[in-house]
Short mmCIF file of C-alpha atoms in Angstrom, two decimals:
data_model
loop_
_atom_site.label_atom_id
_atom_site.label_comp_id
_atom_site.label_asym_id
_atom_site.label_seq_id
_atom_site.Cartn_x
_atom_site.Cartn_y
_atom_site.Cartn_z
CA MET A 1 45.09 38.76 24.23
CA ASP A 2 42.18 40.98 25.28
CA THR A 3 42.55 44.40 23.64
CA SER A 4 40.20 46.28 25.98
CA TRP A 5 42.03 47.93 28.85
CA THR A 6 40.78 49.84 31.88
CA LYS A 7 42.67 52.90 33.04
CA LYS A 8 43.66 51.05 36.21
CA GLU A 9 45.19 48.22 34.18
CA ILE A 10 47.02 50.69 31.96
CA GLU A 11 48.41 52.54 34.97
CA GLU A 12 49.56 49.27 36.54
CA ILE A 13 51.46 48.22 33.40
CA LEU A 14 53.11 51.64 33.05
CA TRP A 15 54.05 51.58 36.75
CA GLN A 16 55.78 48.22 36.34
CA LEU A 17 57.70 49.47 33.30
CA ASP A 18 58.74 52.61 35.16
CA LYS A 19 60.28 50.55 37.96
CA MET A 20 62.36 48.80 35.27
CA GLN A 21 63.40 52.30 34.00
CA LEU A 22 61.51 51.65 30.79
CA PRO A 23 60.82 52.91 28.20
CA PHE A 24 63.32 55.77 28.78
CA THR A 25 66.30 55.59 31.10
CA ASN A 26 66.33 59.26 32.11
CA SER A 27 62.61 60.08 31.87
CA SER A 28 59.58 58.82 33.77
CA ILE A 29 55.82 59.06 33.49
CA PHE A 30 55.60 58.80 37.30
CA PHE A 31 56.84 61.24 39.92
CA SER A 32 56.16 61.05 43.66
CA ASN A 33 54.14 57.86 42.99
CA GLN A 34 51.70 59.78 40.83
CA ASN A 35 51.19 60.24 37.14
CA LYS A 36 49.20 62.87 35.30
CA GLU A 37 47.24 61.94 32.21
CA LEU A 38 46.92 65.04 30.06
CA GLY A 39 44.66 63.72 27.36
CA GLU A 40 43.32 60.85 25.32
CA GLY A 41 43.52 60.88 21.56
CA GLY A 42 42.24 58.61 18.85
CA SER A 43 45.37 56.45 18.92
CA GLY A 44 46.73 56.72 22.45
CA TYR A 45 47.17 58.45 25.78
CA VAL A 46 49.35 61.45 26.67
CA PHE A 47 51.12 61.77 30.03
CA ASP A 48 53.43 64.30 31.64
CA CYS A 49 57.09 63.34 31.40
CA TYR A 50 59.43 63.89 34.39
CA ARG A 51 63.20 63.81 34.62
CA ARG A 52 64.21 60.97 36.92
CA ARG A 53 67.08 62.93 38.44
CA ASP A 54 65.12 65.82 39.93
CA GLY A 55 61.47 65.33 38.93
CA LYS A 56 61.41 68.33 36.60
CA CYS A 57 58.73 68.17 33.93
CA GLU A 58 60.49 68.00 30.55
CA GLY A 59 57.73 67.31 28.07
CA VAL A 60 55.08 64.67 27.45
CA ILE A 61 55.02 60.99 26.54
CA LYS A 62 52.46 59.67 24.10
CA VAL A 63 51.61 55.98 24.63
CA ILE A 64 50.23 54.04 21.65
CA GLY A 65 49.07 50.42 21.69
CA PHE A 66 46.36 50.13 24.31
CA LYS A 67 43.76 51.26 21.77
CA ASP A 68 45.22 50.35 18.38
CA PHE A 69 47.95 48.05 17.21
CA ALA A 70 51.26 49.97 17.52
CA ASP A 71 52.91 49.76 14.12
CA TYR A 72 56.57 50.36 14.94
CA ILE A 73 57.59 50.78 11.31
CA GLY A 74 54.91 53.44 10.84
CA ILE A 75 55.78 55.14 14.14
CA HIS A 76 59.47 55.16 13.24
CA ARG A 77 58.60 56.72 9.87
CA GLU A 78 56.42 59.35 11.56
CA THR A 79 59.17 60.20 14.04
CA MET A 80 61.86 60.52 11.37
CA LEU A 81 59.70 62.70 9.11
CA GLN A 82 58.59 65.00 11.93
CA GLN A 83 62.13 65.35 13.27
CA GLU A 84 63.42 66.14 9.79
CA VAL A 85 60.93 68.98 9.28
CA ALA A 86 61.31 70.24 12.89
CA ARG A 87 65.06 70.68 12.36
CA GLN A 88 64.32 73.10 9.53
CA CYS A 89 61.21 74.84 10.87
CA LYS A 90 60.46 76.10 14.37
CA ASN A 91 56.71 75.71 13.76
CA VAL A 92 56.78 71.90 13.97
CA VAL A 93 56.42 69.98 17.26
CA LYS A 94 59.75 68.53 18.38
CA ILE A 95 60.03 64.78 18.99
CA TYR A 96 62.96 63.88 21.22
CA GLU A 97 62.89 60.08 21.01
CA ALA A 98 60.62 57.12 20.38
CA VAL A 99 60.77 53.54 21.68
CA CYS A 100 58.66 50.48 20.90
CA LEU A 101 58.36 47.63 23.46
CA LYS A 102 56.93 44.13 23.29
CA LEU A 103 55.50 43.04 26.64
CA TRP A 104 54.55 39.59 27.89
CA LEU A 105 52.04 39.49 30.76
CA ASN A 106 50.95 36.65 33.02
CA GLU A 107 47.36 35.97 34.07
CA ASP A 108 47.64 38.47 36.94
CA GLY A 109 48.67 41.28 34.61
CA GLN A 110 52.31 41.25 35.73
CA VAL A 111 54.98 42.04 33.14
CA THR A 112 57.17 38.92 32.84
CA LYS A 113 59.30 39.85 29.85
CA THR A 114 60.10 42.92 27.73
CA GLN A 115 61.83 43.38 24.42
CA ILE A 116 62.88 46.65 22.77
CA MET A 117 62.06 46.67 19.07
CA GLN A 118 64.89 47.48 16.68
CA LYS A 119 64.17 49.03 13.30
CA GLU A 120 66.69 46.73 11.57
CA SER A 121 64.72 43.62 12.55
CA ALA A 122 61.28 45.19 12.80
CA LYS A 123 59.85 43.31 9.83
CA ASP A 124 60.78 39.98 11.39
CA GLU A 125 60.02 40.81 15.02
CA PHE A 126 56.99 42.99 14.53
CA LYS A 127 54.40 40.32 13.87
CA TYR A 128 51.18 39.90 15.75
CA ASP A 129 51.61 37.70 18.82
CA CYS A 130 48.52 36.82 20.84
CA ASN A 131 50.67 36.27 23.94
CA CYS A 132 52.08 39.78 24.11
CA ILE A 133 51.22 43.40 23.55
CA THR A 134 53.25 46.03 21.69
CA LEU A 135 53.45 49.59 23.02
CA ALA A 136 55.04 52.63 21.40
CA PHE A 137 56.28 55.55 23.51
CA ILE A 138 56.98 58.94 21.91
CA ARG A 139 58.63 61.65 24.04
CA MET A 140 58.04 65.17 22.74
CA GLU A 141 57.85 68.77 23.88
CA LYS A 142 54.89 69.85 26.02
CA LEU A 143 52.56 72.26 24.23
CA GLN A 144 49.04 73.59 24.59
CA PRO A 145 46.49 72.04 22.17
CA VAL A 146 44.54 74.69 20.28
CA ILE A 147 41.26 72.86 20.94
CA TYR A 148 40.28 70.32 23.57
CA LYS A 149 37.22 68.59 25.06
CA ASP A 150 35.89 69.80 28.39
CA GLU A 151 34.39 67.51 31.04
CA SER A 152 31.04 67.50 29.26
CA GLY A 153 32.66 66.49 25.96
CA LYS A 154 32.16 69.89 24.31
CA ILE A 155 34.90 71.21 22.03
CA LYS A 156 36.61 74.29 23.47
CA CYS A 157 39.37 76.63 22.27
CA PHE A 158 42.23 77.40 24.67
CA ASN A 159 42.31 81.07 23.59
CA ASN A 160 39.01 82.88 23.05
CA GLU A 161 40.75 85.37 20.75
CA LEU A 162 40.97 82.61 18.14
CA ILE A 163 37.18 82.43 17.88
CA SER A 164 36.45 86.12 18.48
CA LYS A 165 35.46 88.73 15.90
CA THR A 166 39.04 90.01 15.53
CA ASN A 167 41.31 87.98 13.28
CA GLU A 168 44.73 89.01 14.67
CA GLU A 169 45.42 85.79 16.61
CA VAL A 170 43.92 83.63 13.85
CA MET A 171 46.33 85.18 11.34
CA LYS A 172 49.27 84.31 13.58
CA LEU A 173 48.09 80.69 13.76
CA PHE A 174 47.45 80.69 10.00
CA TYR A 175 50.93 82.04 9.24
CA ASP A 176 52.80 79.72 11.64
CA THR A 177 50.96 76.60 10.47
CA ALA A 178 51.41 77.55 6.81
CA CYS A 179 55.17 77.90 7.41
CA ALA A 180 55.22 74.38 8.91
CA VAL A 181 53.33 72.90 5.95
CA GLU A 182 55.52 74.77 3.49
CA ALA A 183 58.67 73.42 5.19
CA ALA A 184 57.28 69.88 4.88
CA HIS A 185 56.35 70.35 1.22
CA LYS A 186 59.86 71.63 0.46
CA ARG A 187 61.14 68.23 1.57
CA LYS A 188 58.45 66.45 -0.46
CA ILE A 189 56.61 65.47 2.71
CA LEU A 190 52.80 65.54 2.66
CA HIS A 191 51.20 65.82 6.12
CA GLY A 192 47.93 64.16 5.15
CA ASP A 193 45.92 65.04 8.29
CA ILE A 194 46.01 68.77 9.02
CA LYS A 195 43.33 69.68 11.55
CA LEU A 196 42.88 71.83 14.65
CA GLU A 197 43.55 68.82 16.90
CA ASN A 198 47.08 68.66 15.44
CA ILE A 199 47.93 72.32 16.00
CA PHE A 200 49.52 73.40 19.28
CA TYR A 201 50.63 76.61 20.99
CA ASP A 202 54.11 77.11 22.44
CA LYS A 203 53.65 79.42 25.46
CA VAL A 204 57.39 79.99 25.83
CA HIS A 205 58.14 81.15 22.29
CA LYS A 206 54.58 82.36 21.64
CA ILE A 207 54.21 80.54 18.33
CA TYR A 208 51.92 77.87 16.92
CA LYS A 209 53.23 74.46 15.89
CA LEU A 210 51.99 71.62 13.69
CA GLY A 211 52.29 68.07 15.02
CA ASP A 212 51.17 64.45 14.54
CA PHE A 213 52.82 63.34 11.31
CA GLY A 214 51.22 59.90 11.67
CA SER A 215 49.63 60.14 8.22
CA ALA A 216 52.61 61.93 6.65
CA VAL A 217 54.30 60.46 3.57
CA GLN A 218 57.57 61.39 1.90
CA THR A 219 57.21 61.26 -1.86
CA GLU A 220 59.49 61.30 -4.84
CA PHE A 221 57.15 62.87 -7.36
CA GLY A 222 54.90 64.91 -5.06
CA VAL A 223 52.01 62.42 -4.82
CA ALA A 224 51.29 59.65 -2.31
CA LYS A 225 48.74 57.01 -1.44
CA VAL A 226 46.11 57.96 1.13
CA ALA A 227 47.29 56.84 4.59
CA GLY A 228 44.62 58.37 6.84
CA TYR A 229 42.38 61.39 7.13
CA THR A 230 39.71 63.13 9.23
CA ASN A 231 36.19 63.77 7.96
CA GLY A 232 35.42 67.47 7.66
CA TYR A 233 39.07 68.34 7.02
CA VAL A 234 39.99 65.94 4.24
CA ALA A 235 39.97 67.19 0.64
CA PRO A 236 36.97 66.21 -1.56
CA GLU A 237 39.07 64.22 -4.03
CA VAL A 238 40.31 62.02 -1.18
CA TYR A 239 36.92 61.63 0.54
CA ASN A 240 35.07 60.87 -2.69
CA CYS A 241 37.84 58.49 -3.83
CA THR A 242 38.12 60.31 -7.15
CA VAL A 243 41.90 59.91 -6.89
CA ARG A 244 43.99 57.05 -5.56
CA LYS A 245 46.82 59.37 -4.65
CA PHE A 246 46.84 62.85 -3.16
CA ASP A 247 49.28 65.75 -3.45
CA ALA A 248 50.02 69.11 -1.81
CA ALA A 249 46.59 70.42 -2.86
CA ALA A 250 44.98 68.12 -0.25
CA ASP A 251 47.07 69.68 2.54
CA ILE A 252 46.14 73.14 1.28
CA TYR A 253 42.44 72.26 1.48
CA SER A 254 42.79 70.87 5.02
CA LEU A 255 44.64 73.94 6.29
CA GLY A 256 42.06 76.27 4.75
CA MET A 257 39.25 74.27 6.37
CA ALA A 258 40.98 74.42 9.78
CA ILE A 259 41.18 78.23 9.63
CA TYR A 260 37.58 78.44 8.38
CA ILE A 261 36.31 76.35 11.32
CA LEU A 262 38.10 78.70 13.73
CA ARG A 263 36.49 81.74 12.08
CA ASN A 264 33.17 79.90 12.22
CA GLN A 265 33.42 79.51 16.03
CA LEU A 266 34.29 75.79 15.87
CA VAL A 267 31.19 74.94 13.84
CA LYS A 268 31.77 72.79 10.76
CA ILE A 269 30.12 73.23 7.38
CA GLY A 270 26.35 72.74 7.28
CA SER A 271 26.23 71.90 10.99
CA SER A 272 25.43 73.52 14.32
CA ASN A 273 28.39 71.95 16.12
CA TYR A 274 31.80 70.34 15.49
CA SER A 275 30.27 67.40 13.61
CA PRO A 276 30.50 67.85 9.81
CA ASN A 277 27.70 67.64 7.29
CA LEU A 278 29.64 65.50 4.83
CA GLU A 279 26.89 65.27 2.21
CA LEU A 280 26.77 69.06 1.86
CA GLN A 281 30.49 69.74 2.22
CA TYR A 282 31.63 67.34 -0.48
CA GLN A 283 29.10 68.28 -3.17
CA GLU A 284 30.81 69.43 -6.34
CA ASP A 285 28.78 72.64 -6.59
CA TYR A 286 29.24 73.63 -2.92
CA VAL A 287 30.82 77.06 -2.38
CA LEU A 288 32.29 77.91 1.00
CA GLU A 289 29.97 80.24 2.89
CA LYS A 290 31.17 83.23 4.88
CA PRO A 291 32.11 82.29 8.45
CA VAL A 292 30.16 83.59 11.47
CA ASN A 293 32.99 85.93 12.51
CA ASP A 294 33.32 87.46 9.05
CA SER A 295 33.46 91.25 8.81
CA GLU A 296 34.21 93.84 6.14
CA ASP A 297 37.91 93.73 7.01
CA ASP A 298 37.93 89.94 6.53
CA ASP A 299 36.83 89.94 2.88
CA TYR A 300 40.35 89.18 1.69
CA LEU A 301 40.79 86.39 4.26
CA TYR A 302 37.48 84.83 3.19
CA MET A 303 38.59 85.01 -0.46
CA ILE A 304 41.81 83.13 0.43
CA LEU A 305 39.92 80.43 2.36
CA ARG A 306 37.33 80.00 -0.38
CA LYS A 307 40.09 79.49 -2.93
CA MET A 308 41.97 77.04 -0.67
CA CYS A 309 38.79 75.04 -0.10
CA SER A 310 37.77 74.77 -3.75
CA TYR A 311 36.27 71.44 -4.76
CA HIS A 312 38.70 70.86 -7.63
CA PRO A 313 42.43 70.71 -6.76
CA ALA A 314 43.30 72.71 -9.88
CA ASP A 315 41.33 75.70 -8.54
CA ARG A 316 43.38 75.91 -5.32
CA PRO A 317 46.66 77.82 -4.88
CA LYS A 318 49.49 75.74 -6.29
CA LYS A 319 52.03 76.20 -3.50
CA MET A 320 52.05 77.06 0.18
CA ARG A 321 54.52 79.86 -0.64
CA ASP A 322 51.73 81.64 -2.54
CA ILE A 323 49.40 81.33 0.46
CA ILE A 324 52.07 82.66 2.85
CA GLY A 325 52.43 85.69 0.60
CA MET A 326 48.66 86.30 0.83
CA ILE A 327 48.76 85.91 4.63
CA VAL A 328 51.60 88.40 4.97
CA GLY A 329 49.62 90.79 2.76
CA ILE A 330 46.89 90.77 5.43
CA MET A 331 49.20 90.85 8.44
CA VAL A 332 51.21 93.92 7.40
CA ARG A 333 48.44 95.97 5.85
CA PRO A 334 48.50 99.47 7.41
CA TRP A 335 45.07 99.31 9.05
CA TYR A 336 45.66 95.92 10.64
CA GLY A 337 43.39 95.19 13.60
CA MET A 338 45.97 95.92 16.29
CA GLN A 339 45.77 99.64 15.53
CA VAL A 340 42.06 99.79 16.28
CA LYS A 341 42.79 98.89 19.89
CA HIS A 342 44.83 102.08 20.41
CA ILE A 343 42.53 104.82 19.15
CA TRP A 344 42.98 106.93 22.27
CA SER A 345 46.75 106.66 21.96
CA TYR A 346 46.55 108.32 18.55
CA VAL A 347 44.26 111.02 19.99
CA ILE A 348 46.75 111.81 22.78
CA PHE A 349 49.67 112.05 20.37
CA GLY A 350 47.63 114.16 17.98
CA ILE A 351 46.74 116.67 20.73
CA LEU A 352 50.36 116.86 21.90
CA LEU A 353 51.58 117.51 18.37
CA ILE A 354 48.96 120.26 17.94
CA ALA A 355 50.10 121.82 21.23
CA LYS A 356 53.72 121.69 20.12
CA GLY A 357 52.88 123.44 16.86
CA ALA A 358 50.83 126.11 18.67
CA ILE A 359 53.62 126.88 21.16
CA SER A 360 56.25 127.13 18.46
CA GLY A 361 54.08 129.63 16.63
CA MET A 362 54.00 131.98 19.65
CA GLY A 363 57.73 132.69 19.64
CA GLU A 364 60.59 133.15 17.25
CA TYR A 365 62.06 129.74 18.01
CA GLN A 366 61.98 127.19 15.23
CA PRO A 367 58.84 128.31 13.39
CA TRP A 368 59.04 125.14 11.27
CA LEU A 369 57.46 123.26 14.18
CA THR A 370 54.08 124.66 13.18
CA GLU A 371 54.07 121.64 10.86
CA SER A 372 53.59 119.60 14.02
CA ALA A 373 50.14 121.10 14.35
CA VAL A 374 49.25 119.90 10.86
CA LEU A 375 50.58 116.43 11.65
CA GLY A 376 48.61 116.50 14.91
CA PHE A 377 45.36 117.14 13.03
CA VAL A 378 46.22 114.30 10.63
CA VAL A 379 46.82 111.89 13.52
CA CYS A 380 43.51 112.89 15.14
CA ILE A 381 41.75 112.24 11.82
CA LYS A 382 43.42 108.84 11.74
CA ALA A 383 41.96 108.09 15.18
CA ALA A 384 38.53 109.08 13.87
CA SER A 385 39.00 106.96 10.73
CA LEU A 386 39.59 103.87 12.84
CA CYS A 387 36.11 104.31 14.33
CA ILE A 388 34.38 104.63 10.97
CA ARG A 389 32.71 101.58 9.43
CA ASN A 390 31.13 103.30 6.41
CA ARG A 391 32.89 101.83 3.36
CA LYS A 392 32.90 105.06 1.28
CA ILE A 393 34.35 107.21 4.07
CA TYR A 394 36.69 104.33 4.88
CA ARG A 395 38.18 104.55 1.39
CA CYS A 396 38.41 108.35 1.48
CA LEU A 397 40.47 108.21 4.68
CA TYR A 398 42.80 105.51 3.36
CA LEU A 399 45.93 107.70 3.54
CA PHE A 400 45.21 108.69 7.14
CA ARG A 401 44.89 105.05 8.14
CA LYS A 402 48.41 104.36 6.84
CA ILE A 403 49.94 106.31 9.74
CA ASP A 404 51.08 103.86 12.40
CA MET A 405 52.91 104.02 15.72
CA THR A 406 56.24 103.30 14.06
CA TYR A 407 55.87 106.41 11.92
CA LEU A 408 54.86 108.55 14.91
CA LEU A 409 57.84 107.34 16.88
CA SER A 410 60.21 108.36 14.09
CA ILE A 411 58.55 111.82 13.94
CA LEU A 412 59.01 112.27 17.68
CA ALA A 413 62.64 111.22 17.45
CA ILE A 414 63.36 113.76 14.70
CA GLU A 415 61.61 116.57 16.58
CA ALA A 416 63.36 115.74 19.85
CA TRP A 417 66.69 115.92 18.06
CA ASN A 418 65.97 119.27 16.44
CA ILE A 419 64.36 121.13 19.32
CA GLY A 420 66.74 123.88 20.40
CA GLY A 421 65.26 123.80 23.85
CA THR A 422 67.35 120.74 24.66
CA CYS A 423 70.62 122.62 24.20
CA ILE A 424 69.25 125.71 25.94
CA LEU A 425 68.14 123.61 28.91
CA PHE A 426 71.59 122.13 29.51
CA SER A 427 73.19 125.49 28.88
CA ASP A 428 70.98 127.06 31.56
CA ILE A 429 71.84 124.29 34.04
CA ILE A 430 75.57 124.83 33.50
CA HIS A 431 75.32 128.63 33.99
CA GLY A 432 72.98 128.36 36.96
CA THR A 433 70.06 129.96 35.21
CA ASP A 434 66.55 129.22 36.48
CA TYR A 435 65.72 126.59 33.89
CA PHE A 436 62.13 126.30 35.05
CA TYR A 437 61.45 129.62 33.34
CA VAL A 438 58.85 128.83 30.73
CA ASP A 439 59.59 129.81 27.17
CA ALA A 440 58.81 128.14 23.87
CA PRO A 441 61.92 125.93 23.49
CA ARG A 442 61.61 124.55 27.01
CA CYS A 443 57.89 123.82 26.57
CA LEU A 444 58.63 122.02 23.32
CA PHE A 445 61.31 119.99 25.03
CA TRP A 446 59.09 118.95 27.94
CA ILE A 447 56.19 118.09 25.62
CA THR A 448 58.53 115.80 23.70
CA VAL A 449 59.61 114.21 27.00
CA ILE A 450 55.93 113.65 27.88
CA GLU A 451 55.32 112.06 24.46
CA PHE A 452 58.17 109.61 24.90
CA THR A 453 57.08 108.87 28.47
CA LEU A 454 53.59 108.02 27.24
CA LEU A 455 55.04 105.84 24.54
CA LEU A 456 57.14 103.90 27.03
CA SER A 457 54.61 103.73 29.87
CA LEU A 458 51.40 102.66 28.15
CA ASP A 459 51.16 98.87 28.07
CA LYS A 460 48.98 99.02 24.99
CA LEU A 461 51.67 100.90 23.09
CA LYS A 462 54.28 98.43 24.25
CA LYS A 463 52.22 95.56 22.86
CA ASP A 464 51.59 97.56 19.69
CA ALA A 465 55.31 98.11 19.19
CA GLN A 466 56.07 94.44 19.92
CA ASP A 467 53.39 93.25 17.50
CA LEU A 468 54.60 95.58 14.78
CA TYR A 469 58.18 94.46 15.30
CA CYS A 470 57.13 90.82 15.21
CA GLU A 471 55.05 91.18 12.03
CA TRP A 472 57.66 93.23 10.18
CA SER A 473 60.35 90.75 11.21
CA ARG A 474 58.30 88.01 9.58
CA PHE A 475 57.77 90.19 6.52
CA LEU A 476 61.52 90.85 6.19
CA PHE A 477 62.25 87.15 6.61
CA LEU A 478 59.82 86.36 3.81
CA ALA A 479 61.38 89.08 1.62
CA LYS A 480 64.85 87.59 2.18
CA GLU A 481 63.56 84.15 1.18
CA GLU A 482 62.12 85.56 -2.04
CA TRP A 483 65.37 87.44 -2.73
CA ARG A 484 67.37 84.22 -2.36
CA LYS A 485 65.16 82.57 -4.98
CA LEU A 486 65.98 85.37 -7.41
#
């Protein structure tokens, strides 16, 4: 049977199957007599998936078989492996179900017979038949691809922060994807084809997920035969055929290369675009160059990527757990990029703390608050240190850069608790005294109120607090995992 299909022919076949409530009883590619094709990959097409009952979009359906022969045994293996890892790790794309159909068509393109493939009899049934076509349907959660092709065919990134000078969003993607790979390796599953096209963003949970386990292999001894790969991402030992089997080191290389390409603004090694220069990349003496978006603060990240993308597998990190530890080391470092965004916030808090110390020094109330003035100067110096790019001064102000919003919030909480003006204020209200009379305790109290109001009202500080909470939560999770090992 002719293997070249037009989009109109494909749509007609899918429409006929949908009227038969195939491939899924409760889900449909069509709604209101329309279907929406989301994308076209190397092996198939992706469509929106609607619930038949009320037309609510509940994911996507990937259709395989119009381009390549749909190997049901391989698709079943892919589905089982991906579902197994997804149950243990939230950073893996969820597959809900998969179905494989054999279709017989007449000369007019009408479906005359269908047969659902069963895994028990797949070896007997799943033989090439020139009178029918075999289609595989995979229903999975709907996510945003990290990169995509625009109408002109140019590769684009869905979030410009991933290819910007700052590395905050890249580190989140790096961490989430590394967790997915590490979860797979724990179950002796090698992904085999890690690339940006297989990384997705979950807008609901705000995390990145790894998908497409089509080349994944579950091993017994940690090595497997090469099933498939992508030029520019594949490890040198696989590309150059120096080994017949690959191990976890190949996945480590591919992940490092994916992060490098992001930091290089979607330009592959030795090229001016997304097409790789394979001759240069897979030379034994090639050393990974610094990416376009590299800065002084990214030296450690570049060192990690260079080690991950070493030519010889023995020179790469041995386990994904080691890489995750390095990533966390960058994410929780005190001068992490998110603080640079809030320089003026530190200036405001510094001035308020100086004012609080000055007021306390004018009266006999709580003279210890003059320490607030000292802290205020320190915070202002921190704000200045965030603006400085000179490496020598940068190192001299290291201690000032360690002060973060979490620390300031704890200082404010302690001061608010200890200020006697709070008790005096409520005492004055009870006795009918004019509590607007300005003295030192009341000024200190109202300054503290202003500080907390600023903290709660500024959107930037909200995001800062959320980011810090998120990163430290990940750090604590990692610490617990290490503790369990001990």
